[in-house]
mmCIF file with all atom_site columns, C-alpha atoms in Angstrom:
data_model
loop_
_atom_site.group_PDB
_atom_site.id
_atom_site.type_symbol
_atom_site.label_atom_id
_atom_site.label_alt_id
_atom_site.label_comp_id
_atom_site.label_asym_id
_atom_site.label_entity_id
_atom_site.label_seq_id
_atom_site.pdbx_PDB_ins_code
_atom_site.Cartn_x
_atom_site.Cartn_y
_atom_site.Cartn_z
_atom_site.occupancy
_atom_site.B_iso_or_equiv
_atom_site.pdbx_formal_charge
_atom_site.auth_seq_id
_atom_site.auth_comp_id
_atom_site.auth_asym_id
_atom_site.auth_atom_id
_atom_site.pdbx_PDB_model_num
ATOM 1   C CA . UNK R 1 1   ? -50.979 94.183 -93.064 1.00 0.00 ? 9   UNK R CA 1
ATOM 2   C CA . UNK R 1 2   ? -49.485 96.488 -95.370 1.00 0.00 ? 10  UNK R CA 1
ATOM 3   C CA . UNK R 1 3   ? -46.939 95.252 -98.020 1.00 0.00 ? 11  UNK R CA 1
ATOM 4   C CA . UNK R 1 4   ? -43.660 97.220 -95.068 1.00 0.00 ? 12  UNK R CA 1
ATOM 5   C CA . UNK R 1 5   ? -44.654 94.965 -92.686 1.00 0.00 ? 13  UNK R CA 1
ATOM 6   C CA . UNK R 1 6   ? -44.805 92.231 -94.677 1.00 0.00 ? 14  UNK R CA 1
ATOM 7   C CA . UNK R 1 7   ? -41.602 92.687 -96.078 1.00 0.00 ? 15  UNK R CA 1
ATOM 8   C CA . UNK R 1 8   ? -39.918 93.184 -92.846 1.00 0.00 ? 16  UNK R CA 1
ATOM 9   C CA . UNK R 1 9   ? -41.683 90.020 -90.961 1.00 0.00 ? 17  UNK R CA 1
ATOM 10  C CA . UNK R 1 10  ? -39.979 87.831 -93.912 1.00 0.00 ? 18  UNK R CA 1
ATOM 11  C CA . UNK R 1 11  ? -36.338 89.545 -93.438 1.00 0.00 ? 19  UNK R CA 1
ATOM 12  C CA . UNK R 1 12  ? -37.094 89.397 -89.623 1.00 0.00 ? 20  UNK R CA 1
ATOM 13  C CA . UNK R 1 13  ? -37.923 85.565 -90.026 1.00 0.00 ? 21  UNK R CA 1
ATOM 14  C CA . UNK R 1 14  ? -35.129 85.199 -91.761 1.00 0.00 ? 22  UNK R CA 1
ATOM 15  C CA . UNK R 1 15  ? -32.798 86.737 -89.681 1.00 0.00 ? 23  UNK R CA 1
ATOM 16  C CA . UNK R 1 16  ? -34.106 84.534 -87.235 1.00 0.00 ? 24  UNK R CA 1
ATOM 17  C CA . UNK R 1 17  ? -33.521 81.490 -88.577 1.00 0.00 ? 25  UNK R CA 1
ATOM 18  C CA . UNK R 1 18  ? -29.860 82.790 -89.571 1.00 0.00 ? 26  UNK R CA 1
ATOM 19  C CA . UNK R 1 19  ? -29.170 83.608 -86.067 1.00 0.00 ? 27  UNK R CA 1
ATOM 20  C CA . UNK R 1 20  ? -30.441 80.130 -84.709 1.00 0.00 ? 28  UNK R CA 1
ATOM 21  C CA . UNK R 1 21  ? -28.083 78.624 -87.178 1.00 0.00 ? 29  UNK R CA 1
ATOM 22  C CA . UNK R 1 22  ? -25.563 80.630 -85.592 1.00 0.00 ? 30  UNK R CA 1
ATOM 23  C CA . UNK R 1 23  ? -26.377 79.733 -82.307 1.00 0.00 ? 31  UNK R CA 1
ATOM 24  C CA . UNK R 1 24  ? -25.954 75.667 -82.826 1.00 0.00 ? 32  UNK R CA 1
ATOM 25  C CA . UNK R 1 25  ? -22.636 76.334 -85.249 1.00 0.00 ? 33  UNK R CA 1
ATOM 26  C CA . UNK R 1 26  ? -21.691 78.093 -81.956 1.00 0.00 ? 34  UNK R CA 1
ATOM 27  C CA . UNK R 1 27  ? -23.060 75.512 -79.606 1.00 0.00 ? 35  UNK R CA 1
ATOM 28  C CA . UNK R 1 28  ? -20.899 73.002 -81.226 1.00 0.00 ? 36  UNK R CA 1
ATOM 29  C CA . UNK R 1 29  ? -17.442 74.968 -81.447 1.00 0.00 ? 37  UNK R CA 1
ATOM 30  C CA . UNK R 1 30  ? -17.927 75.145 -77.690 1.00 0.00 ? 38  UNK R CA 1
ATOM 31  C CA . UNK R 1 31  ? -18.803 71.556 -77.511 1.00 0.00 ? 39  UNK R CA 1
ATOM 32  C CA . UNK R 1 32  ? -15.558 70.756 -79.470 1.00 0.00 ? 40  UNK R CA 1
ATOM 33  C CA . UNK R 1 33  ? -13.598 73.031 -77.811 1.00 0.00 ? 41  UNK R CA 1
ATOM 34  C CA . UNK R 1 34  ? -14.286 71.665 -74.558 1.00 0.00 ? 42  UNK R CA 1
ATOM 35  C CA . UNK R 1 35  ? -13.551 68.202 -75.527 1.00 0.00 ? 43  UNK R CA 1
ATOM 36  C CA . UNK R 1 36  ? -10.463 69.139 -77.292 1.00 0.00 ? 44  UNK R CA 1
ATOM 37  C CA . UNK R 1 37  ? -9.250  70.299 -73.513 1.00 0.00 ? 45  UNK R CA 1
ATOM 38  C CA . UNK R 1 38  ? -10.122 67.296 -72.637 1.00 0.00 ? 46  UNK R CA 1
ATOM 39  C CA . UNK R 1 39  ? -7.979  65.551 -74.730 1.00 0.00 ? 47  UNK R CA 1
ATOM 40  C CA . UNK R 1 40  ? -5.071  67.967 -74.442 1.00 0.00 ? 48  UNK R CA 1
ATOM 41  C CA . UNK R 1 41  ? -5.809  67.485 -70.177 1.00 0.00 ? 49  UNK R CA 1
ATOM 42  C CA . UNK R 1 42  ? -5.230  63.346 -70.914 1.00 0.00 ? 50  UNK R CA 1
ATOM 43  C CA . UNK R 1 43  ? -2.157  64.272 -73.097 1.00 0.00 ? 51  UNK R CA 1
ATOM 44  C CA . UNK R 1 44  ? -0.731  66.043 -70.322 1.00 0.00 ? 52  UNK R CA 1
ATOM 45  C CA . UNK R 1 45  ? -1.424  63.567 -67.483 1.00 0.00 ? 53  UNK R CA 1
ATOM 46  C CA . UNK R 1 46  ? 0.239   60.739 -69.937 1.00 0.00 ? 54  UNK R CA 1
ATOM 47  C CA . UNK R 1 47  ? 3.285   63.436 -70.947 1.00 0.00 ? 55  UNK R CA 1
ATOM 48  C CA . UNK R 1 48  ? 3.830   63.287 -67.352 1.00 0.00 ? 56  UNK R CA 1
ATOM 49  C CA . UNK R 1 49  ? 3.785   59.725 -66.443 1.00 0.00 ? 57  UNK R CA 1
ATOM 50  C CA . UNK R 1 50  ? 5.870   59.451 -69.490 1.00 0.00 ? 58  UNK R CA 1
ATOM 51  C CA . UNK R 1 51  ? 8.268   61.812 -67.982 1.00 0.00 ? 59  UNK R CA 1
ATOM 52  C CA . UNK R 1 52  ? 8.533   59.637 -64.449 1.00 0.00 ? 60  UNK R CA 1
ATOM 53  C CA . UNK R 1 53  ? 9.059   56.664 -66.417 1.00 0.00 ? 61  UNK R CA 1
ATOM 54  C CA . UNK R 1 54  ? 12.333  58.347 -68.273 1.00 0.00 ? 62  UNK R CA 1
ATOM 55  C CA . UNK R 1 55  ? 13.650  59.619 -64.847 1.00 0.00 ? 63  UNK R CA 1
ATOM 56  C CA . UNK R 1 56  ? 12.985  56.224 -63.724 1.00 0.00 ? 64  UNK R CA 1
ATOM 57  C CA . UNK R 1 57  ? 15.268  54.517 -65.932 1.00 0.00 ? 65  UNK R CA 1
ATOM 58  C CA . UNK R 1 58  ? 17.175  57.497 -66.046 1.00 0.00 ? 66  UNK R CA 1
ATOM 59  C CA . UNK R 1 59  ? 17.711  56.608 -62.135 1.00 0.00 ? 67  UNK R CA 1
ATOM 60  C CA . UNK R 1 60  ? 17.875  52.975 -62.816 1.00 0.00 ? 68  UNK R CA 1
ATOM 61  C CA . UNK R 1 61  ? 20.647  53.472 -65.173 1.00 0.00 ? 69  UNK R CA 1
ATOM 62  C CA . UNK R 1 62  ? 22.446  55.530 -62.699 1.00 0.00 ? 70  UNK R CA 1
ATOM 63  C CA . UNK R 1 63  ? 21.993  52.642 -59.923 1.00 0.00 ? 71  UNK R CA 1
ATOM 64  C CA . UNK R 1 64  ? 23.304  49.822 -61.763 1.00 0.00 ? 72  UNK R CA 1
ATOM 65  C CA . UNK R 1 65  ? 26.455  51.793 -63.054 1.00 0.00 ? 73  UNK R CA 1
ATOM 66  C CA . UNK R 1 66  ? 26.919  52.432 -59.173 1.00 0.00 ? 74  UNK R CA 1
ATOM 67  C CA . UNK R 1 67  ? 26.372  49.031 -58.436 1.00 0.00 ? 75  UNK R CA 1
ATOM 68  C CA . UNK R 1 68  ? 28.705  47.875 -60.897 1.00 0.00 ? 76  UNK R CA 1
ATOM 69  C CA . UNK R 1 69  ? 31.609  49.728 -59.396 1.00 0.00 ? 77  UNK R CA 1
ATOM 70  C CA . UNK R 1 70  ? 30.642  49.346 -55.993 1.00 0.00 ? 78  UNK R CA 1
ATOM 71  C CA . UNK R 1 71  ? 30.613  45.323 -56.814 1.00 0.00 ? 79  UNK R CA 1
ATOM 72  C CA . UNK R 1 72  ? 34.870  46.405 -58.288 1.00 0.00 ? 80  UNK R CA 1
ATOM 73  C CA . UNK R 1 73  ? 35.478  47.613 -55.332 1.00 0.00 ? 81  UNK R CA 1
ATOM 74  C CA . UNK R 1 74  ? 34.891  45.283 -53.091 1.00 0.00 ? 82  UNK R CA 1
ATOM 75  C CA . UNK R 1 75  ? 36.360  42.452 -55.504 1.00 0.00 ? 83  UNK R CA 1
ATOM 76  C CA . UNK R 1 76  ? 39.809  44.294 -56.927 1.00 0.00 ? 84  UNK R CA 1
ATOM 77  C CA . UNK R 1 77  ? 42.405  44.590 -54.748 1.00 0.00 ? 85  UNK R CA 1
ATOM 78  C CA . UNK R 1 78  ? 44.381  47.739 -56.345 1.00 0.00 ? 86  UNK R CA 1
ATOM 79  C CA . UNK R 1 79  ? 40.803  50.216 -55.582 1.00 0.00 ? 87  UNK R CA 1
ATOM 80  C CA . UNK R 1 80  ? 42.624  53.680 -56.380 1.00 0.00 ? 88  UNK R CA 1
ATOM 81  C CA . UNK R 1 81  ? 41.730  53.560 -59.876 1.00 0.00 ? 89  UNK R CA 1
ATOM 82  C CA . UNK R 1 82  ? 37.832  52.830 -58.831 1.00 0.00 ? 90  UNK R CA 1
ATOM 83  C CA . UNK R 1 83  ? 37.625  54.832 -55.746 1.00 0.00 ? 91  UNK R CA 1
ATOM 84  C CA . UNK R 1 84  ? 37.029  57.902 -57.420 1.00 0.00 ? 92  UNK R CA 1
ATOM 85  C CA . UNK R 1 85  ? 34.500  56.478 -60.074 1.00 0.00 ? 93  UNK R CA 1
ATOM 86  C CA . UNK R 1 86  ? 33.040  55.139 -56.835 1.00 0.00 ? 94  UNK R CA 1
ATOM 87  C CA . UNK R 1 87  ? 32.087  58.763 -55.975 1.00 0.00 ? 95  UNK R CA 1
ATOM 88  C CA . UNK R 1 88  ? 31.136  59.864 -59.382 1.00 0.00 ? 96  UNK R CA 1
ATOM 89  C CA . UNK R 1 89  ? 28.245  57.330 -59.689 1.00 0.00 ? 97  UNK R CA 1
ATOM 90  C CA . UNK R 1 90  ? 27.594  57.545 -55.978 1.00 0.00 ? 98  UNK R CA 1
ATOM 91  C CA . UNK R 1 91  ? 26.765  61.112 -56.474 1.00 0.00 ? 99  UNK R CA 1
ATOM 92  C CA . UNK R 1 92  ? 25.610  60.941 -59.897 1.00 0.00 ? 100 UNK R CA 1
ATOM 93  C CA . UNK R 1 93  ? 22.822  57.834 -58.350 1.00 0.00 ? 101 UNK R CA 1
ATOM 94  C CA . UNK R 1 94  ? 21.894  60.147 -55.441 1.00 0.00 ? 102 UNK R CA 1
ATOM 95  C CA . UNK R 1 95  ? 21.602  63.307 -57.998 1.00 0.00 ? 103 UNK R CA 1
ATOM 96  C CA . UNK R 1 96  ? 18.708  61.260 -59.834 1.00 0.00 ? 104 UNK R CA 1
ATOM 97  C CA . UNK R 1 97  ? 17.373  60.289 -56.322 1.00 0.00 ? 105 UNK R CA 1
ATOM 98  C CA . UNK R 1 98  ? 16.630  63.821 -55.601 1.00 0.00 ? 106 UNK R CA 1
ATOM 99  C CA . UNK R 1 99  ? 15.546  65.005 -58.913 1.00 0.00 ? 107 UNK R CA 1
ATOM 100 C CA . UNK R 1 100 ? 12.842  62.422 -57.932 1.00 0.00 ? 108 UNK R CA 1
ATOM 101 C CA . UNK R 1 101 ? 11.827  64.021 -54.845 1.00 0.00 ? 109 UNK R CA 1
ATOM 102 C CA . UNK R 1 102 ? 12.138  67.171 -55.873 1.00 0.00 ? 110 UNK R CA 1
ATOM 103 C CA . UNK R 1 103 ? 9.354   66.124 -58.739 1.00 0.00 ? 111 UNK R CA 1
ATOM 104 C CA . UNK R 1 104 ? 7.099   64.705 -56.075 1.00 0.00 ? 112 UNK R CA 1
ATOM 105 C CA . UNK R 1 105 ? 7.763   67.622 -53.068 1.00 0.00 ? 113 UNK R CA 1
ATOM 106 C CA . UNK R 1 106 ? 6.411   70.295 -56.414 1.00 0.00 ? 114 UNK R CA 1
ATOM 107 C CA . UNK R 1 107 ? 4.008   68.321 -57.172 1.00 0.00 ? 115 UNK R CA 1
ATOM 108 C CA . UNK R 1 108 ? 4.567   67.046 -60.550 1.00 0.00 ? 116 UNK R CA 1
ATOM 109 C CA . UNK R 1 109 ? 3.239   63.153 -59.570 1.00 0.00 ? 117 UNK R CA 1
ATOM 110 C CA . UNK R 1 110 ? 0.732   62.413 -57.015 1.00 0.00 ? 118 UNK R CA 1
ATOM 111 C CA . UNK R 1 111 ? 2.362   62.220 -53.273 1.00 0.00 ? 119 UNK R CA 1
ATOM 112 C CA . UNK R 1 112 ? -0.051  59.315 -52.485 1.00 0.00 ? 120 UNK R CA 1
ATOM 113 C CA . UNK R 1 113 ? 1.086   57.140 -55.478 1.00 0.00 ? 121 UNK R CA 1
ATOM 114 C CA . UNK R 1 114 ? 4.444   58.028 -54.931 1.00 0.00 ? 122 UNK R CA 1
ATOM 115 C CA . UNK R 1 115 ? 4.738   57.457 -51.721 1.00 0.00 ? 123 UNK R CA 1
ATOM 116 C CA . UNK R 1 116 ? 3.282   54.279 -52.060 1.00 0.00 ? 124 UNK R CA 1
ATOM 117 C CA . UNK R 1 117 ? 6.126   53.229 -54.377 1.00 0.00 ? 125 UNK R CA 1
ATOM 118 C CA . UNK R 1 118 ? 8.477   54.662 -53.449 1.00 0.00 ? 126 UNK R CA 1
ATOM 119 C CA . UNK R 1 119 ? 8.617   55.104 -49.486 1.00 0.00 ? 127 UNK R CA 1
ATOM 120 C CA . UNK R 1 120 ? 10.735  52.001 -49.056 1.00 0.00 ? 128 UNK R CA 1
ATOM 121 C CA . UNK R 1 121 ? 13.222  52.606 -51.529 1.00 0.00 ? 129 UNK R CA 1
ATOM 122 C CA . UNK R 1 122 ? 14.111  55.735 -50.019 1.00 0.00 ? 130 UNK R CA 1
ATOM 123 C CA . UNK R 1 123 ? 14.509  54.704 -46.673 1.00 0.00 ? 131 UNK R CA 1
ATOM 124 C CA . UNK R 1 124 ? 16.601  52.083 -47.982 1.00 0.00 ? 132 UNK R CA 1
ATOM 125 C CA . UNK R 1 125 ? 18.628  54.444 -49.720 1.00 0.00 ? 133 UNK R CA 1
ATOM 126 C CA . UNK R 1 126 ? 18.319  56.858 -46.694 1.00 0.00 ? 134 UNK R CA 1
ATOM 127 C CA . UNK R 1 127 ? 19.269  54.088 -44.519 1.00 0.00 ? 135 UNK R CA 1
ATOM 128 C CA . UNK R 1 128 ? 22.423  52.485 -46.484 1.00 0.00 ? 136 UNK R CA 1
ATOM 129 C CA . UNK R 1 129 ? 23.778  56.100 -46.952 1.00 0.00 ? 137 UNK R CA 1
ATOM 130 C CA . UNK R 1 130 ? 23.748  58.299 -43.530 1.00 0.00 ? 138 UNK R CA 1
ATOM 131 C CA . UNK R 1 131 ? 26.992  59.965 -44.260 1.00 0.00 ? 139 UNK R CA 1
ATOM 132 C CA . UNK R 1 132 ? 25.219  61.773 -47.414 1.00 0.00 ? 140 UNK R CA 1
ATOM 133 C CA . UNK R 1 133 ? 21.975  62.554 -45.554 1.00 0.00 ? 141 UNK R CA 1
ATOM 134 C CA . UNK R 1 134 ? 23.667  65.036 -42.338 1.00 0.00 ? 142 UNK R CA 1
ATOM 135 C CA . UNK R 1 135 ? 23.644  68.259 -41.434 1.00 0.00 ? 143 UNK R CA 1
ATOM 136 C CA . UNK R 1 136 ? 24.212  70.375 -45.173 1.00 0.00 ? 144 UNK R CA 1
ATOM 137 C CA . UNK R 1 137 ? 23.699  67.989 -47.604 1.00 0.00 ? 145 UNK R CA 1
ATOM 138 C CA . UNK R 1 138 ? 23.567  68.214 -50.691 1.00 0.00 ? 146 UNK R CA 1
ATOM 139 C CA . UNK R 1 139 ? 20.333  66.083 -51.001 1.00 0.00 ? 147 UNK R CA 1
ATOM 140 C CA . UNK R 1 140 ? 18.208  68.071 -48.831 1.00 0.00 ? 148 UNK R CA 1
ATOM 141 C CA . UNK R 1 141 ? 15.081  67.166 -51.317 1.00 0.00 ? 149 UNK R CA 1
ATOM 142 C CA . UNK R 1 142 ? 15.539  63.234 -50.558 1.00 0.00 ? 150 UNK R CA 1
ATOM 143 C CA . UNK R 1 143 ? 15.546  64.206 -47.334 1.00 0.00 ? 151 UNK R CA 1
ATOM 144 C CA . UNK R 1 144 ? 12.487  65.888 -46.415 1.00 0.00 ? 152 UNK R CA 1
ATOM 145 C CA . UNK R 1 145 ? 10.995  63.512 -48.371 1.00 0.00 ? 153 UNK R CA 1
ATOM 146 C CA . UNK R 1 146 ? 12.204  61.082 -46.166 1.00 0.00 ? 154 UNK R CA 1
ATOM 147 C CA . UNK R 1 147 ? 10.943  62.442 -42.640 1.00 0.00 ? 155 UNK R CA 1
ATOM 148 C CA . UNK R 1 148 ? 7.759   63.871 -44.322 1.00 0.00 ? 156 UNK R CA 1
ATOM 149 C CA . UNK R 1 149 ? 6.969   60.201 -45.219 1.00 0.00 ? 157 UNK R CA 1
ATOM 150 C CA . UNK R 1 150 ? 7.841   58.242 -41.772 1.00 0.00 ? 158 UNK R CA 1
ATOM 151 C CA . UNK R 1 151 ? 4.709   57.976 -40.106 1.00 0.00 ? 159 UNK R CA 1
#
């Protein structure tokens, strides 16, 4: 072997072994990228639990202020001062109420979870309120929901 081929085996073995080192620093960029999209995929999934539980007491919040008056106006006998707060915190309950099915009709939570907690309280609601849920309402969204969960 002449002292050119010599020379050029060693840089050739050399770029090999430079290029394998490449190849594994490579290997494990991938390896932490993909588990870095992991991570980011289980911060989303909890970011979005997190956001039902807000819009849960968010709705919560809304029902017991509701409540509340509804509870003054059966009690008080002079109602004109409450009547009209009735229907701010009737609407402002029912407004929550059907950013909730709106969130579950996109698909923001999972229908089968959500139906599962849910199903009852909306009939209920549904149910207790059938002058808010006829022809044009404004809560179309609780609505489907409604007849696309009775089985």
């Amino acid at each position: 072997m002449t002292p050119f081929e010599t020379a050029n085996l060693a840089l050739a073995e050399k770029q090999y072994c430079l290029d394998l080192i490449y190849t594994v620093i490579s290997g494990a960029a991938l390896i932490a990228a993909i588990w870095g999209g992991y991570v980011i995929y289980g911060q989303l999934k909890s970011a979005r639990w997190m956001s039902l539980i807000t819009l849960e007491q968010d709705m919560a919040n809304r029902r017991d202020k509701f409540l509340n008056i509804k509870d003054r106006l059966a009690n008080e006998t002079d109602t004109t001062a409450i009547a009209a707060d009735y229907g701010v915190q009737k609407e402002n309950y029912l407004n929550s109420l059907e950013r909730l099915a709106s969130s579950v009709l996109n698909g923001n939570f999972p229908e089968k979870e959500m139906k599962q907690d849910y199903r009852e309280y909306i009939t209920g609601v549904v149910r207790d309120f059938p002058d808010e849920f006829k022809a044009g309402t404004f809560y179309r969204k609780i609505l489907k929901l409604y007849e696309k969960w009775q089985d």
